[in-house]
XYZ file of C-alpha atoms in Angstrom:
648
model
C 132.604 11.514 -182.135
C 129.255 10.170 -181.027
C 128.395 6.514 -180.559
C 124.682 6.644 -181.310
C 123.824 3.736 -179.070
C 120.527 3.635 -177.208
C 121.508 1.692 -174.124
C 118.667 -0.699 -173.314
C 119.981 -1.231 -169.811
C 119.977 2.451 -168.901
C 116.643 2.843 -170.639
C 115.114 0.103 -168.522
C 116.510 1.720 -165.375
C 114.917 5.066 -166.237
C 111.629 3.514 -167.305
C 110.085 3.029 -163.820
C 110.642 6.729 -163.035
C 109.065 7.921 -166.270
C 106.231 5.441 -166.892
C 103.716 7.548 -164.982
C 104.321 10.640 -167.121
C 102.776 10.812 -170.588
C 103.764 14.428 -171.333
C 106.445 15.404 -173.844
C 107.334 18.304 -171.523
C 109.861 17.715 -168.779
C 108.323 19.051 -165.575
C 109.676 19.599 -162.073
C 108.333 16.317 -160.726
C 110.433 14.367 -163.250
C 113.524 16.597 -163.128
C 115.172 14.843 -160.108
C 114.947 11.465 -161.873
C 116.469 12.881 -165.051
C 119.343 14.395 -163.054
C 119.929 11.006 -161.417
C 120.092 9.301 -164.822
C 122.655 11.878 -165.943
C 124.835 11.151 -162.915
C 124.506 7.366 -163.130
C 127.283 6.005 -165.319
C 128.872 9.340 -166.267
C 132.588 8.799 -166.808
C 133.719 11.436 -164.313
C 130.689 12.975 -162.532
C 128.752 10.029 -161.102
C 128.116 11.715 -157.732
C 126.658 15.126 -156.857
C 129.621 17.131 -155.581
C 129.560 20.716 -154.269
C 131.506 21.685 -157.396
C 128.881 20.140 -159.689
C 126.127 22.035 -157.866
C 127.962 25.359 -158.244
C 128.804 24.741 -161.902
C 125.266 23.733 -162.867
C 123.750 26.769 -161.129
C 126.338 29.081 -162.728
C 125.648 27.585 -166.172
C 121.875 27.939 -165.750
C 122.144 31.626 -164.828
C 124.647 32.331 -167.622
C 122.299 30.749 -170.147
C 119.493 32.944 -168.890
C 121.688 36.017 -169.467
C 124.390 35.133 -172.053
C 125.151 38.758 -172.985
C 125.313 40.025 -169.367
C 122.631 42.614 -170.022
C 119.975 41.440 -167.544
C 121.434 40.805 -164.101
C 123.592 42.993 -161.853
C 126.789 41.872 -160.115
C 125.301 41.614 -156.625
C 122.172 39.886 -157.975
C 124.279 37.235 -159.708
C 126.113 36.383 -156.525
C 122.907 36.290 -154.452
C 121.085 34.108 -157.008
C 123.968 31.662 -157.238
C 124.355 31.397 -153.466
C 120.622 30.884 -152.997
C 120.320 28.193 -155.677
C 123.337 26.265 -154.391
C 122.148 26.487 -150.768
C 118.689 25.243 -151.757
C 119.875 22.558 -154.178
C 118.088 19.857 -152.201
C 114.799 21.517 -153.226
C 115.649 20.835 -156.866
C 116.449 17.241 -155.972
C 112.951 16.980 -154.470
C 111.282 18.425 -157.571
C 110.813 21.998 -156.313
C 111.657 24.489 -159.083
C 110.668 27.667 -157.226
C 114.257 28.970 -157.065
C 114.773 28.354 -160.789
C 111.477 30.120 -161.495
C 112.678 33.147 -159.548
C 115.637 33.566 -161.929
C 113.378 33.058 -164.946
C 110.869 35.686 -163.737
C 113.605 38.242 -163.170
C 115.039 37.594 -166.647
C 111.626 38.216 -168.255
C 111.225 41.482 -166.328
C 114.652 42.708 -167.453
C 114.105 41.691 -171.084
C 110.869 43.698 -171.135
C 112.713 46.588 -169.494
C 115.384 46.449 -172.211
C 112.641 46.704 -174.824
C 111.341 49.847 -173.117
C 114.824 51.438 -173.035
C 115.347 50.744 -176.746
C 111.948 52.167 -177.662
C 112.725 55.371 -175.780
C 116.199 55.843 -177.266
C 115.164 55.136 -180.845
C 112.113 57.339 -180.513
C 113.994 60.476 -179.448
C 115.891 61.611 -182.560
C 118.533 58.919 -182.212
C 122.062 59.991 -183.236
C 124.708 57.315 -183.764
C 127.764 57.874 -181.553
C 130.663 57.069 -183.906
C 133.262 57.392 -181.148
C 131.621 54.847 -178.875
C 133.599 51.692 -178.016
C 132.077 48.359 -177.069
C 133.487 45.088 -175.761
C 131.617 42.664 -178.032
C 132.765 39.538 -176.185
C 130.553 39.123 -173.085
C 133.086 36.755 -171.500
C 135.553 39.672 -171.357
C 133.223 42.119 -169.607
C 131.729 42.134 -166.114
C 128.089 42.175 -165.164
C 126.874 45.766 -164.644
C 127.467 47.010 -161.106
C 124.327 49.170 -161.061
C 121.104 49.805 -162.930
C 122.706 52.899 -164.437
C 125.612 50.812 -165.793
C 123.134 48.294 -167.194
C 121.269 51.059 -169.043
C 124.545 52.388 -170.481
C 125.399 48.875 -171.690
C 121.995 48.506 -173.385
C 122.474 51.871 -175.085
C 125.986 50.910 -176.247
C 124.693 47.642 -177.668
C 121.957 49.584 -179.433
C 124.541 51.780 -181.195
C 126.455 48.623 -182.137
C 123.297 47.030 -183.585
C 122.370 50.159 -185.552
C 125.884 50.230 -187.060
C 125.595 46.552 -187.969
C 122.208 47.150 -189.569
C 123.789 49.726 -191.899
C 124.953 46.754 -193.976
C 121.296 45.878 -194.567
C 119.697 49.315 -194.664
C 120.751 52.982 -194.644
C 117.375 54.443 -193.665
C 117.525 55.054 -189.898
C 113.743 54.939 -189.541
C 113.609 51.455 -191.064
C 116.564 50.350 -188.938
C 114.782 51.622 -185.814
C 111.593 49.734 -186.640
C 113.573 46.554 -187.268
C 115.453 46.796 -183.971
C 112.325 47.579 -181.943
C 110.732 44.532 -183.533
C 113.760 42.458 -182.548
C 113.343 43.470 -178.873
C 109.590 42.822 -179.103
C 110.338 39.293 -180.302
C 112.836 38.805 -177.466
C 110.183 39.796 -174.918
C 107.620 37.573 -176.584
C 109.967 34.549 -176.602
C 110.843 35.116 -172.926
C 107.174 35.260 -171.936
C 106.375 32.157 -173.995
C 109.242 30.333 -172.326
C 107.752 31.157 -168.937
C 104.239 30.177 -170.042
C 105.484 26.853 -171.389
C 107.179 26.303 -168.046
C 110.300 24.969 -169.725
C 112.540 25.935 -166.784
C 113.150 22.232 -165.883
C 114.368 21.571 -169.444
C 116.694 24.576 -169.298
C 118.170 23.424 -165.996
C 118.542 19.811 -167.185
C 120.628 21.075 -170.127
C 122.694 23.297 -167.811
C 123.274 20.392 -165.408
C 124.511 18.179 -168.252
C 126.831 20.945 -169.552
C 128.266 21.367 -166.043
C 129.408 17.727 -166.172
C 131.382 18.147 -169.395
C 131.013 19.975 -172.751
C 129.590 16.978 -174.627
C 126.917 15.762 -172.226
C 123.528 17.278 -172.979
C 119.787 17.092 -172.503
C 117.552 17.296 -175.575
C 113.905 18.231 -175.184
C 111.460 16.421 -177.480
C 111.558 19.334 -179.960
C 115.339 19.659 -179.812
C 115.767 15.923 -180.327
C 113.631 16.080 -183.468
C 115.765 18.969 -184.759
C 118.970 17.096 -183.912
C 117.831 14.001 -185.794
C 117.028 16.146 -188.840
C 120.464 17.794 -188.681
C 122.208 14.411 -188.414
C 120.436 13.143 -191.547
C 122.644 13.138 -194.624
C 119.870 14.554 -196.811
C 119.354 17.710 -194.735
C 118.247 20.663 -196.817
C 120.091 23.766 -195.686
C 123.388 25.616 -196.055
C 125.805 23.045 -194.637
C 127.215 24.702 -191.528
C 127.573 23.415 -187.965
C 126.426 26.080 -185.477
C 126.690 26.661 -181.748
C 125.375 29.257 -179.333
C 128.010 31.262 -177.459
C 127.603 34.381 -175.336
C 124.359 35.356 -177.062
C 125.723 34.887 -180.592
C 125.156 32.082 -183.091
C 128.650 31.067 -184.166
C 129.845 28.877 -187.013
C 131.778 25.867 -185.735
C 132.604 24.294 -189.091
C 131.541 24.210 -192.729
C 130.259 20.914 -194.158
C 132.461 19.850 -197.053
C 130.608 19.999 -200.358
C 127.663 21.889 -198.871
C 126.245 25.203 -200.149
C 128.226 27.330 -197.661
C 131.431 25.502 -198.613
C 130.789 26.111 -202.311
C 129.956 29.791 -201.742
C 133.284 30.127 -199.958
C 132.903 33.220 -197.726
C 132.040 31.778 -194.316
C 134.693 30.754 -191.817
C 134.738 29.027 -188.412
C 134.159 31.493 -185.551
C 132.035 33.851 -187.697
C 128.968 35.186 -185.845
C 125.555 35.217 -187.534
C 123.834 38.410 -186.347
C 120.806 38.398 -188.694
C 118.950 36.058 -191.055
C 116.861 37.175 -194.023
C 114.646 34.810 -195.966
C 113.339 35.634 -199.438
C 110.445 38.080 -199.362
C 110.847 38.748 -195.644
C 112.533 41.325 -193.443
C 115.886 40.453 -191.814
C 115.589 39.059 -188.284
C 118.289 39.749 -185.690
C 119.615 36.548 -184.103
C 121.464 38.120 -181.158
C 120.274 36.438 -177.941
C 118.046 34.102 -179.971
C 117.907 30.398 -179.052
C 120.050 28.264 -181.372
C 117.061 26.078 -182.173
C 115.148 29.108 -183.526
C 118.134 30.319 -185.577
C 118.538 26.870 -187.156
C 114.856 26.821 -188.109
C 115.204 30.156 -189.920
C 118.329 29.061 -191.788
C 117.006 25.655 -192.762
C 114.695 25.546 -195.783
C 113.747 23.914 -199.058
C 116.256 23.147 -201.766
C 116.607 25.998 -204.265
C 115.507 28.772 -201.896
C 117.948 31.450 -200.773
C 118.847 32.770 -197.352
C 120.940 35.858 -196.594
C 123.094 35.858 -193.468
C 124.554 38.975 -191.909
C 127.983 38.006 -190.598
C 130.042 39.730 -187.915
C 133.728 38.804 -188.085
C 136.389 39.979 -185.671
C 140.111 39.772 -186.300
C 142.527 41.730 -188.458
C 139.714 44.213 -189.054
C 136.153 44.116 -187.850
C 133.786 43.202 -190.669
C 130.051 43.098 -191.014
C 128.930 41.726 -194.348
C 126.170 39.735 -196.014
C 126.358 36.285 -197.586
C 123.528 34.924 -199.724
C 123.458 31.144 -200.008
C 121.162 28.947 -202.064
C 119.968 26.018 -199.992
C 120.571 22.529 -201.291
C 120.466 18.932 -200.160
C 123.557 17.924 -198.259
C 123.991 14.230 -198.959
C 126.675 11.601 -198.575
C 127.862 12.062 -202.165
C 128.938 15.611 -201.370
C 130.539 14.565 -198.076
C 132.241 11.467 -199.456
C 135.980 10.956 -199.775
C 137.499 12.357 -202.970
C 140.789 11.969 -204.817
C 142.871 14.418 -206.823
C 146.097 13.684 -208.708
C 149.022 15.968 -209.399
C 152.726 15.892 -210.273
C 155.808 17.457 -208.679
C 159.303 17.815 -210.108
C 162.194 17.556 -207.690
C 165.897 16.764 -208.031
C 165.486 15.828 -211.688
C 162.598 13.454 -211.044
C 158.840 13.776 -211.589
C 156.690 12.323 -208.842
C 153.013 11.480 -209.177
C 150.988 12.233 -206.045
C 147.449 11.582 -204.833
C 145.491 13.630 -202.297
C 142.568 11.778 -200.714
C 140.252 14.102 -198.794
C 138.218 12.380 -196.078
C 135.756 14.882 -194.532
C 134.155 12.396 -192.097
C 133.764 8.715 -191.228
C 130.338 8.071 -192.702
C 127.851 5.401 -193.715
C 124.802 6.043 -195.837
C 121.521 4.901 -194.307
C 120.002 1.733 -195.745
C 121.662 -1.347 -197.194
C 124.069 -1.025 -200.081
C 124.801 2.660 -199.527
C 128.201 4.323 -199.642
C 130.516 4.310 -196.649
C 133.890 5.804 -195.847
C 135.749 2.475 -195.582
C 134.823 1.178 -199.043
C 135.257 4.634 -200.584
C 138.787 4.878 -199.132
C 139.647 1.380 -200.387
C 138.456 2.222 -203.889
C 140.307 5.548 -203.965
C 143.566 3.971 -202.765
C 143.235 1.320 -205.472
C 142.593 4.045 -208.040
C 145.750 5.831 -206.858
C 147.779 2.628 -207.227
C 146.421 2.050 -210.740
C 147.594 5.562 -211.600
C 151.052 4.620 -210.342
C 151.341 7.278 -207.640
C 154.566 7.610 -205.668
C 152.871 8.842 -202.488
C 149.520 9.629 -200.879
C 148.377 12.610 -198.786
C 145.327 11.875 -196.611
C 143.574 15.159 -195.833
C 141.776 15.103 -192.462
C 141.913 18.882 -191.991
C 138.110 19.226 -192.124
C 137.242 15.875 -190.542
C 135.283 16.335 -187.309
C 134.777 12.620 -186.647
C 132.120 10.000 -187.288
C 131.943 6.226 -187.023
C 134.529 4.727 -184.665
C 134.682 1.335 -186.395
C 135.436 3.036 -189.724
C 138.326 4.959 -188.165
C 139.754 1.631 -186.965
C 139.246 -0.138 -190.307
C 140.614 2.764 -192.384
C 143.722 2.817 -190.167
C 144.059 -0.844 -191.106
C 144.298 0.004 -194.803
C 147.821 1.337 -194.132
C 149.078 -1.265 -191.622
C 148.824 -5.050 -191.434
C 146.885 -5.650 -188.222
C 146.876 -4.815 -184.533
C 145.706 -2.359 -181.882
C 144.367 0.966 -183.199
C 142.577 2.533 -180.229
C 141.566 1.729 -176.668
C 138.364 2.809 -174.916
C 137.853 3.030 -171.182
C 134.136 3.209 -170.343
C 132.068 3.405 -167.186
C 129.828 0.360 -166.740
C 126.469 0.112 -164.949
C 128.196 -1.428 -161.921
C 130.293 1.731 -161.623
C 133.515 0.065 -162.701
C 135.666 1.069 -165.660
C 136.167 -1.374 -168.500
C 139.139 -1.007 -170.860
C 138.827 -2.461 -174.340
C 141.274 -2.482 -177.244
C 139.861 -2.183 -180.766
C 142.029 -3.974 -183.318
C 142.327 -3.956 -187.072
C 141.852 -7.635 -187.883
C 142.409 -7.440 -191.640
C 145.914 -8.819 -192.239
C 146.221 -7.210 -195.688
C 147.882 -3.841 -196.346
C 146.034 -1.820 -198.971
C 148.790 0.773 -199.393
C 152.407 0.500 -198.219
C 154.025 3.551 -199.867
C 154.993 6.997 -198.514
C 152.153 8.541 -196.517
C 151.467 12.033 -195.133
C 148.382 12.985 -193.096
C 147.195 16.617 -192.987
C 145.362 17.686 -189.821
C 144.065 20.934 -188.341
C 142.485 22.178 -185.120
C 139.165 21.165 -186.675
C 140.277 17.506 -186.926
C 138.487 15.821 -184.044
C 137.493 12.547 -182.437
C 137.627 9.663 -184.928
C 140.066 11.554 -187.185
C 142.383 11.888 -184.182
C 142.211 8.124 -183.705
C 143.360 7.543 -187.297
C 146.132 10.167 -187.149
C 147.253 9.052 -183.668
C 147.556 5.370 -184.609
C 149.511 6.097 -187.812
C 151.833 8.370 -185.828
C 152.356 5.908 -182.957
C 153.410 3.200 -185.426
C 155.636 5.623 -187.429
C 153.519 4.767 -190.468
C 152.929 8.359 -191.602
C 154.171 11.904 -191.167
C 151.502 14.039 -189.472
C 151.537 17.657 -190.709
C 149.394 20.752 -190.184
C 148.252 22.577 -187.039
C 150.333 22.172 -183.883
C 147.580 20.037 -182.386
C 144.253 18.597 -183.439
C 141.033 19.482 -181.575
C 141.533 17.119 -178.617
C 138.090 15.543 -178.378
C 138.893 12.233 -176.713
C 135.656 11.271 -174.961
C 132.934 8.753 -175.822
C 129.206 9.616 -175.716
C 126.087 7.431 -175.633
C 122.465 8.461 -176.220
C 119.707 7.461 -173.799
C 116.003 7.963 -174.646
C 113.619 9.406 -172.041
C 110.290 8.056 -173.260
C 108.540 10.995 -174.980
C 110.535 13.620 -173.077
C 113.572 13.745 -175.323
C 116.955 12.176 -174.676
C 120.203 12.450 -172.750
C 123.648 12.427 -174.319
C 126.080 11.213 -171.691
C 129.878 10.990 -171.647
C 130.684 7.376 -170.797
C 134.366 6.946 -171.576
C 137.648 8.111 -173.055
C 139.792 7.149 -176.065
C 143.458 6.121 -175.832
C 146.132 5.866 -178.499
C 148.234 2.673 -178.839
C 151.067 4.529 -177.071
C 148.757 4.815 -174.044
C 148.220 8.571 -174.208
C 144.750 10.080 -174.488
C 143.720 12.391 -177.317
C 141.671 14.357 -174.770
C 142.753 18.035 -174.634
C 146.122 17.495 -176.348
C 144.820 15.827 -179.520
C 147.530 14.676 -181.933
C 150.641 16.859 -182.220
C 151.905 17.369 -185.755
C 155.390 16.139 -186.647
C 155.697 19.195 -188.911
C 153.846 22.439 -188.229
C 152.255 24.267 -191.168
C 150.704 27.659 -190.295
C 146.961 28.080 -190.765
C 144.342 30.736 -190.116
C 142.994 28.416 -187.394
C 146.097 29.340 -185.353
C 144.525 32.712 -184.583
C 141.563 31.258 -182.716
C 141.260 29.483 -179.381
C 139.854 26.276 -180.821
C 139.992 22.906 -179.140
C 138.649 20.817 -176.297
C 140.959 22.392 -173.730
C 139.216 25.752 -174.246
C 135.720 24.399 -173.512
C 134.139 24.895 -170.101
C 134.406 21.898 -167.769
C 136.181 19.641 -170.264
C 137.549 16.471 -168.684
C 141.321 16.286 -168.052
C 143.413 13.855 -170.121
C 144.432 10.457 -168.776
C 146.947 7.790 -169.755
C 147.151 4.012 -169.946
C 150.067 1.581 -170.278
C 151.149 1.258 -173.910
C 149.336 -1.404 -175.950
C 151.324 -1.064 -179.191
C 151.063 -4.108 -181.426
C 154.023 -5.847 -183.076
C 151.872 -7.174 -185.937
C 151.345 -3.890 -187.804
C 154.018 -4.455 -190.446
C 154.562 -7.245 -192.935
C 157.705 -9.272 -193.619
C 156.875 -9.782 -197.250
C 156.320 -7.692 -200.363
C 153.687 -5.359 -198.879
C 156.004 -4.227 -196.079
C 155.941 -0.468 -195.433
C 158.910 1.689 -194.461
C 158.658 3.311 -191.013
C 159.259 7.067 -190.870
C 162.389 7.802 -188.811
C 163.040 10.720 -186.481
C 165.997 11.691 -188.663
C 163.709 11.897 -191.695
C 161.199 14.028 -189.773
C 163.986 16.416 -188.824
C 165.036 16.861 -192.472
C 161.431 17.233 -193.625
C 160.736 19.811 -190.906
C 163.750 21.932 -191.828
C 162.941 21.880 -195.543
C 159.345 22.875 -194.840
C 160.385 25.674 -192.484
C 162.743 27.063 -195.153
C 159.966 27.074 -197.771
C 157.487 28.733 -195.412
C 160.016 31.402 -194.378
C 160.575 32.422 -198.016
C 156.892 32.341 -199.020
C 155.209 35.769 -199.099
C 151.738 34.192 -198.801
C 152.705 32.566 -195.505
C 154.164 35.890 -194.346
C 150.819 37.554 -195.029
C 149.029 34.710 -193.257
C 151.284 35.184 -190.232
C 150.239 38.838 -190.063
C 146.553 37.906 -190.169
C 147.018 35.323 -187.408
C 148.867 37.859 -185.206
C 146.122 40.447 -185.694
C 143.441 37.894 -184.761
C 145.384 36.861 -181.640
C 145.869 40.495 -180.598
C 142.208 41.358 -181.063
C 140.789 42.328 -177.650
C 137.149 42.253 -178.727
C 136.716 46.033 -178.401
C 134.977 47.539 -181.436
C 134.431 51.198 -182.298
C 131.257 52.214 -184.074
C 133.390 54.218 -186.543
C 135.240 51.058 -187.638
C 131.950 49.244 -188.254
C 130.584 52.129 -190.306
C 133.801 52.436 -192.295
C 133.740 48.749 -193.117
C 130.114 48.853 -194.272
C 130.992 51.781 -196.560
C 133.979 49.918 -198.022
C 132.310 46.557 -198.476
C 132.598 46.883 -202.256
C 135.956 45.066 -202.143
C 133.995 42.057 -203.348
C 130.388 40.994 -203.606
C 129.970 39.856 -200.014
C 132.613 41.941 -198.273
C 134.468 38.788 -197.260
C 137.571 37.085 -198.548
C 137.239 33.571 -199.949
C 138.235 31.335 -197.025
C 138.978 28.398 -199.339
C 142.096 30.120 -200.763
C 143.562 30.598 -197.281
C 143.360 26.903 -196.392
C 144.689 25.760 -199.791
C 148.039 27.249 -198.786
C 148.440 24.654 -196.028
C 147.433 21.800 -198.346
C 149.990 22.896 -200.930
C 152.795 22.725 -198.361
C 151.590 19.273 -197.242
C 152.087 18.102 -200.847
C 155.615 19.549 -200.781
C 156.366 17.570 -197.615
C 155.034 14.379 -199.241
C 157.369 14.947 -202.214
C 160.306 15.335 -199.832
C 159.320 12.147 -197.983
C 159.210 10.143 -201.219
C 162.679 11.384 -202.130
C 164.110 10.496 -198.699
C 162.542 7.042 -198.578
C 163.652 6.205 -202.131
C 167.233 7.109 -201.193
């Protein structure tokens, strides 16, 4: 969750350093001041420690060579030692050591282009028996130049096999891959000519503090603001760069990718093809450049080549028609259904809340009013219980999470924030629901997943701490429990800085651990290492004394019935029995086990076999929507059980 607050105080502090610079490019002379601003007021890294130096240098070098195809083992160690030892040069505005790494990376990228040209130009024969570790984090840097060449050749075979999904003519594949390496060399040279090394190091320094702090160049900030706009024209997918691949983090509810149905979190985009143009490989491409290729005008189509690891390695294509992604598509929605149980028919409502949102401009839609209206609609329909679906909710507006929590309780503490102030001291503040009315007091179940993050964890955590609802779904939510602020840097972009941490009314932090479900429902997410705890340099969780409120329930007609531990035990056993006898869940369990056991090693033969058998459906991918509906269906079953228990 991001608090998009431009702190005037921090801005005024940075202003004297930056007033003399009218460039939109961050240069070495300004870099020390930007690093100081990053340190000042950060929740956990407000001083330059030896560990921070080592981490920032390591991150910078890794970002220069994300696929471990450029530098050798001994070079990596020497470069890291040299940069750490000479860190004071950076703090004086001397970027010569950073430039040394950048120069070497350009030389190696050009060398890789030469190797590829030679191999593809000499009657190239695809080695079907070749194996490749596709996850760079699971392989070492090459020990010698010979090992590096072998790695480049192995990657080339892997890329040719992937390209078979797009084209069977080897000559055309060769031309396309040579062009891809030409573009990589060109981008590397342009990066050096632009002298954007200070910007690259500023971003690495921020990432070394924690996963959510960042530096945005002027161009990146403009892109970020476009992506945050609710009327973005594109495919509706949140992307990240990881180990040289562009990976899908999440799918925007109601967006084109969501409607198409094939893409899933953790998929890698290995090529992008726009209408009337040749496919462009995105391996090792900057995320900003990939986003620009995918984004486009409403009504146009883009074809993505997807690489998916797991039960079986798949390379397939997905064609998506771009559309406007607006608040109407991302707004909360209601669906009604009935369940028969023990001779009774129960009427149930599912309210899906994909984010905590507010449309720009006065009078627009927002998540709080939409939730109020949908709850009132459910009550008019005479529902016996409500399921709130937060399984795809990645966060949003903090105040809306507090107010929406208040729709289900009377009033009181919902969340606490502990934030670093300009004087260096921490300030703890409790955010309360001050509306004494209860909009809905009946049986309540909340569905969460590992994709539920930040503000959604605040809502789920508060309802759990007060025993107001049964939390079901993944074992834990994402665990993003930190607070970020944005600080502008004149014309040179902006800094996103972690300033604090969230705390549940019980006093525990959602950081790392998230919210643990009362009842576990298996999901395909279980196969992946998702969550804050898996991110590099994430901050450890903390705790505070409990600040639970005694005003959350009413003594009159609108009083709600707390969920008891005994009820949770019965609900859990009933759910476990249903899941154990359900063949769809048994199949899901197999898929999860295969994903977890995947070691990242791919054979060229398996890639070729998959491309030949991709006729199983139009895209070669299963519809991901059907897989996640299984979890939602069981959540409805649990709600039915809860109604029965509470009525008794």
